[in-house]
XYZ file of N, CA and C in Angstrom:
321
model
N -20.132 -19.110 -5.419
C -20.070 -18.090 -6.438
C -19.153 -16.936 -6.012
N -19.329 -16.462 -4.760
C -18.524 -15.347 -4.259
C -17.039 -15.717 -4.213
N -16.732 -16.952 -3.828
C -15.332 -17.395 -3.735
C -14.690 -17.384 -5.125
N -15.415 -17.843 -6.142
C -14.887 -17.823 -7.508
C -14.619 -16.388 -7.954
N -15.560 -15.477 -7.649
C -15.402 -14.075 -8.020
C -14.193 -13.476 -7.318
N -14.049 -13.746 -6.035
C -12.922 -13.225 -5.264
C -11.594 -13.750 -5.823
N -11.558 -15.022 -6.195
C -10.351 -15.605 -6.788
C -10.018 -14.924 -8.105
N -11.030 -14.673 -8.941
C -10.805 -14.022 -10.235
C -10.238 -12.619 -10.035
N -10.754 -11.888 -9.053
C -10.252 -10.536 -8.768
C -8.788 -10.606 -8.343
N -8.455 -11.498 -7.410
C -7.072 -11.633 -6.942
C -6.147 -12.010 -8.094
N -6.590 -12.928 -8.943
C -5.796 -13.355 -10.094
C -5.584 -12.187 -11.054
N -6.632 -11.393 -11.291
C -6.533 -10.223 -12.169
C -5.483 -9.251 -11.636
N -5.517 -8.962 -10.325
C -4.554 -8.015 -9.757
C -3.135 -8.581 -9.748
N -2.998 -9.875 -9.631
C -1.677 -10.498 -9.717
C -1.088 -10.291 -11.109
N -1.886 -10.499 -12.121
C -1.439 -10.280 -13.508
C -1.111 -8.802 -13.714
N -1.967 -7.914 -13.204
C -1.748 -6.480 -13.352
C -0.482 -6.035 -12.629
N -0.256 -6.551 -11.420
C 0.974 -6.210 -10.681
C 2.212 -6.638 -11.466
N 2.190 -7.853 -11.985
C 3.332 -8.344 -12.763
C 3.572 -7.478 -13.991
N 2.500 -7.034 -14.632
C 2.629 -6.146 -15.787
C 3.243 -4.814 -15.367
N 2.736 -4.213 -14.300
C 3.228 -2.908 -13.846
C 4.684 -2.961 -13.409
N 5.083 -4.077 -12.809
C 6.465 -4.204 -12.333
C 7.478 -4.326 -13.462
N 7.014 -4.500 -14.672
C 7.924 -4.532 -15.820
C 8.463 -3.135 -16.140
N 7.790 -2.116 -15.624
C 8.193 -0.741 -15.887
C 9.107 -0.230 -14.773
N 10.216 0.347 -15.169
C 11.188 0.898 -14.214
C 10.535 1.935 -13.307
N 9.615 2.719 -13.861
C 8.951 3.777 -13.108
C 8.126 3.236 -11.934
N 7.572 2.049 -12.089
C 6.782 1.456 -11.009
C 7.666 1.176 -9.807
N 8.793 0.534 -10.040
C 9.718 0.232 -8.945
C 10.258 1.526 -8.329
N 10.501 2.519 -9.170
C 10.989 3.811 -8.680
C 9.942 4.470 -7.769
N 8.683 4.438 -8.173
C 7.602 4.983 -7.356
C 7.516 4.262 -6.013
N 7.588 2.938 -6.039
C 7.495 2.157 -4.804
C 8.656 2.470 -3.860
N 9.859 2.625 -4.413
C 11.022 2.967 -3.582
C 10.859 4.350 -2.971
N 10.370 5.312 -3.748
C 10.173 6.671 -3.232
C 9.100 6.701 -2.147
N 8.044 5.913 -2.321
C 7.009 5.828 -1.288
C 7.576 5.217 -0.010
N 8.414 4.201 -0.172
C 9.047 3.561 0.984
C 9.960 4.551 1.711
N 10.733 5.323 0.951
C 11.597 6.346 1.554
C 10.759 7.382 2.298
N 9.665 7.814 1.692
C 8.781 8.792 2.323
C 8.227 8.244 3.635
N 7.764 7.006 3.611
C 7.190 6.414 4.817
C 8.240 6.237 5.911
N 9.451 5.834 5.523
C 10.534 5.716 6.510
C 10.843 7.065 7.150
N 10.633 8.133 6.390
C 10.893 9.469 6.898
C 9.736 9.976 7.767
N 8.482 9.773 7.336
C 7.332 10.396 7.993
C 6.807 9.617 9.201
N 6.861 8.295 9.182
C 6.262 7.498 10.260
C 6.855 7.825 11.627
N 8.176 7.985 11.775
C 8.693 8.344 13.104
C 8.104 9.654 13.649
N 7.833 10.624 12.767
C 7.193 11.868 13.209
C 5.791 11.596 13.733
N 5.048 10.751 13.024
C 3.694 10.407 13.460
C 3.720 9.724 14.818
N 4.656 8.805 14.989
C 4.748 8.097 16.266
C 5.152 9.044 17.393
N 6.101 9.924 17.121
C 6.571 10.870 18.149
C 5.450 11.823 18.569
N 4.595 12.191 17.623
C 3.494 13.118 17.911
C 2.248 12.398 18.426
N 2.376 11.081 18.645
C 1.258 10.257 19.140
C 0.037 10.253 18.219
N 0.288 10.313 16.932
C -0.815 10.146 15.980
C -1.136 8.664 15.911
N -2.388 8.361 15.640
C -2.814 6.971 15.655
C -3.012 6.357 14.278
N -3.012 7.193 13.248
C -3.136 6.627 11.910
C -2.548 7.571 10.873
N -2.214 7.010 9.743
C -1.711 7.738 8.582
C -2.451 7.164 7.373
N -3.036 8.031 6.572
C -3.767 7.577 5.395
C -3.083 8.090 4.137
N -2.832 7.193 3.211
C -2.280 7.534 1.896
C -3.370 7.242 0.876
N -3.466 8.057 -0.141
C -4.464 7.816 -1.192
C -3.770 7.752 -2.548
N -4.180 6.794 -3.345
C -3.653 6.633 -4.694
C -4.850 6.714 -5.629
N -4.826 7.664 -6.545
C -5.965 7.842 -7.433
C -5.614 7.544 -8.872
N -6.629 7.206 -9.633
C -6.447 6.916 -11.048
C -7.764 7.199 -11.749
N -7.714 7.873 -12.847
C -8.948 8.167 -13.580
C -9.069 7.353 -14.858
N -8.101 6.501 -15.101
C -8.097 5.749 -16.359
C -9.018 4.551 -16.388
N -9.480 4.096 -15.229
C -10.415 2.982 -15.184
C -9.802 1.623 -15.461
N -8.471 1.517 -15.359
C -7.817 0.234 -15.631
C -7.314 -0.435 -14.352
N -7.721 0.078 -13.197
C -7.429 -0.509 -11.886
C -5.962 -0.501 -11.510
N -5.175 0.355 -12.153
C -3.761 0.440 -11.810
C -3.563 0.977 -10.405
N -4.397 1.939 -9.995
C -4.225 2.526 -8.666
C -4.409 1.476 -7.586
N -5.333 0.560 -7.782
C -5.554 -0.499 -6.797
C -4.333 -1.408 -6.735
N -3.801 -1.766 -7.884
C -2.616 -2.631 -7.922
C -1.418 -1.936 -7.276
N -1.219 -0.645 -7.570
C -0.108 0.109 -6.968
C -0.313 0.205 -5.459
N -1.540 0.497 -5.033
C -1.826 0.604 -3.600
C -1.574 -0.726 -2.890
N -1.926 -1.824 -3.532
C -1.661 -3.141 -2.929
C -0.155 -3.386 -2.794
N 0.618 -2.952 -3.787
C 2.075 -3.121 -3.705
C 2.653 -2.242 -2.588
N 2.137 -1.019 -2.438
C 2.596 -0.137 -1.353
C 2.218 -0.755 -0.010
N 0.996 -1.267 0.091
C 0.542 -1.925 1.326
C 1.456 -3.098 1.683
N 1.811 -3.907 0.689
C 2.709 -5.043 0.930
C 4.055 -4.558 1.474
N 4.571 -3.463 0.913
C 5.861 -2.928 1.373
C 5.759 -2.378 2.786
N 4.641 -1.725 3.099
C 4.452 -1.202 4.451
C 4.441 -2.357 5.449
N 3.706 -3.407 5.123
C 3.654 -4.569 6.022
C 5.036 -5.183 6.210
N 5.826 -5.235 5.147
C 7.197 -5.757 5.233
C 8.056 -4.846 6.104
N 7.892 -3.515 5.941
C 8.651 -2.560 6.751
C 8.335 -2.766 8.231
N 7.066 -2.957 8.549
C 6.641 -3.129 9.941
C 7.240 -4.400 10.522
N 7.269 -5.464 9.734
C 7.875 -6.723 10.193
C 9.353 -6.542 10.511
N 10.036 -5.689 9.730
C 11.471 -5.501 9.882
C 11.844 -4.560 11.034
N 10.858 -3.831 11.567
C 11.140 -2.868 12.632
C 10.751 -3.477 13.963
N 11.745 -3.672 14.816
C 11.498 -4.273 16.121
C 10.933 -3.274 17.130
N 11.100 -1.980 16.873
C 10.728 -0.993 17.872
C 9.233 -0.719 17.962
N 8.430 -1.307 17.077
C 6.992 -1.090 17.164
C 6.451 -1.806 18.394
N 6.037 -1.022 19.374
C 5.471 -1.597 20.596
C 3.963 -1.740 20.470
N 3.382 -0.996 19.562
C 1.938 -1.055 19.368
C 1.619 -2.046 18.257
N 0.383 -2.526 18.269
C -0.070 -3.319 17.129
C -0.268 -2.368 15.965
N 0.208 -2.739 14.816
C 0.073 -1.899 13.632
C -0.765 -2.658 12.620
N -1.803 -1.989 12.151
C -2.709 -2.591 11.178
C -2.650 -1.766 9.899
N -2.569 -2.435 8.771
C -2.544 -1.748 7.479
C -3.771 -2.209 6.702
N -4.631 -1.250 6.349
C -5.883 -1.578 5.656
C -5.936 -0.875 4.310
N -6.585 -1.512 3.366
C -6.745 -0.946 2.033
C -8.238 -0.817 1.757
N -8.678 0.354 1.287
C -10.088 0.542 0.953
C -10.195 1.325 -0.349
N -11.299 1.123 -1.034
C -11.533 1.823 -2.298
C -12.786 2.675 -2.130
N -12.608 3.996 -2.330
C -13.714 4.938 -2.170
C -13.689 5.908 -3.343
N -14.748 5.939 -4.116
C -14.886 6.894 -5.225
C -13.647 6.975 -6.111
N -13.249 5.884 -6.698
C -12.120 5.800 -7.628
C -10.797 6.206 -6.981
N -10.740 6.142 -5.670
C -9.495 6.442 -4.952
C -9.210 5.270 -4.017
N -8.006 4.777 -4.080
C -7.613 3.670 -3.228
C -6.878 4.241 -2.038
N -7.344 3.925 -0.836
C -6.743 4.462 0.378
C -6.043 3.365 1.151
N -4.864 3.699 1.653
C -4.107 2.805 2.515
C -4.058 3.499 3.874
N -4.563 2.855 4.897
C -4.544 3.438 6.229
C -3.668 2.595 7.118
N -2.712 3.241 7.772
C -1.828 2.579 8.728
C -2.300 3.003 10.114
N -2.799 2.072 10.893
C -3.236 2.350 12.258
C -2.140 1.938 13.223
N -1.634 2.910 13.978
C -0.552 2.631 14.924
C -1.118 2.220 16.264
């Protein structure tokens, strides 16, 4: 039963992501977030911070924030794969707390 429910949730977010990506603004937001992360992460590493948390909120109840956060998480993971200088293990986690989706990058 749980596996079927989990599959339905993943399928729902896949459909929602595809819908959101039809809008130019979605891709623009993702690019700006990527630029921000490329700018801020080196500062965090230089200052020996161990994590960075981003929060995406939505009050509309249509789960867009979760879909956007998952797309940002995917981009962060891709960025980490492309950077050879990461000597530490980097973990990217997504959590949902009180209608706010949080992405935590643990360096």
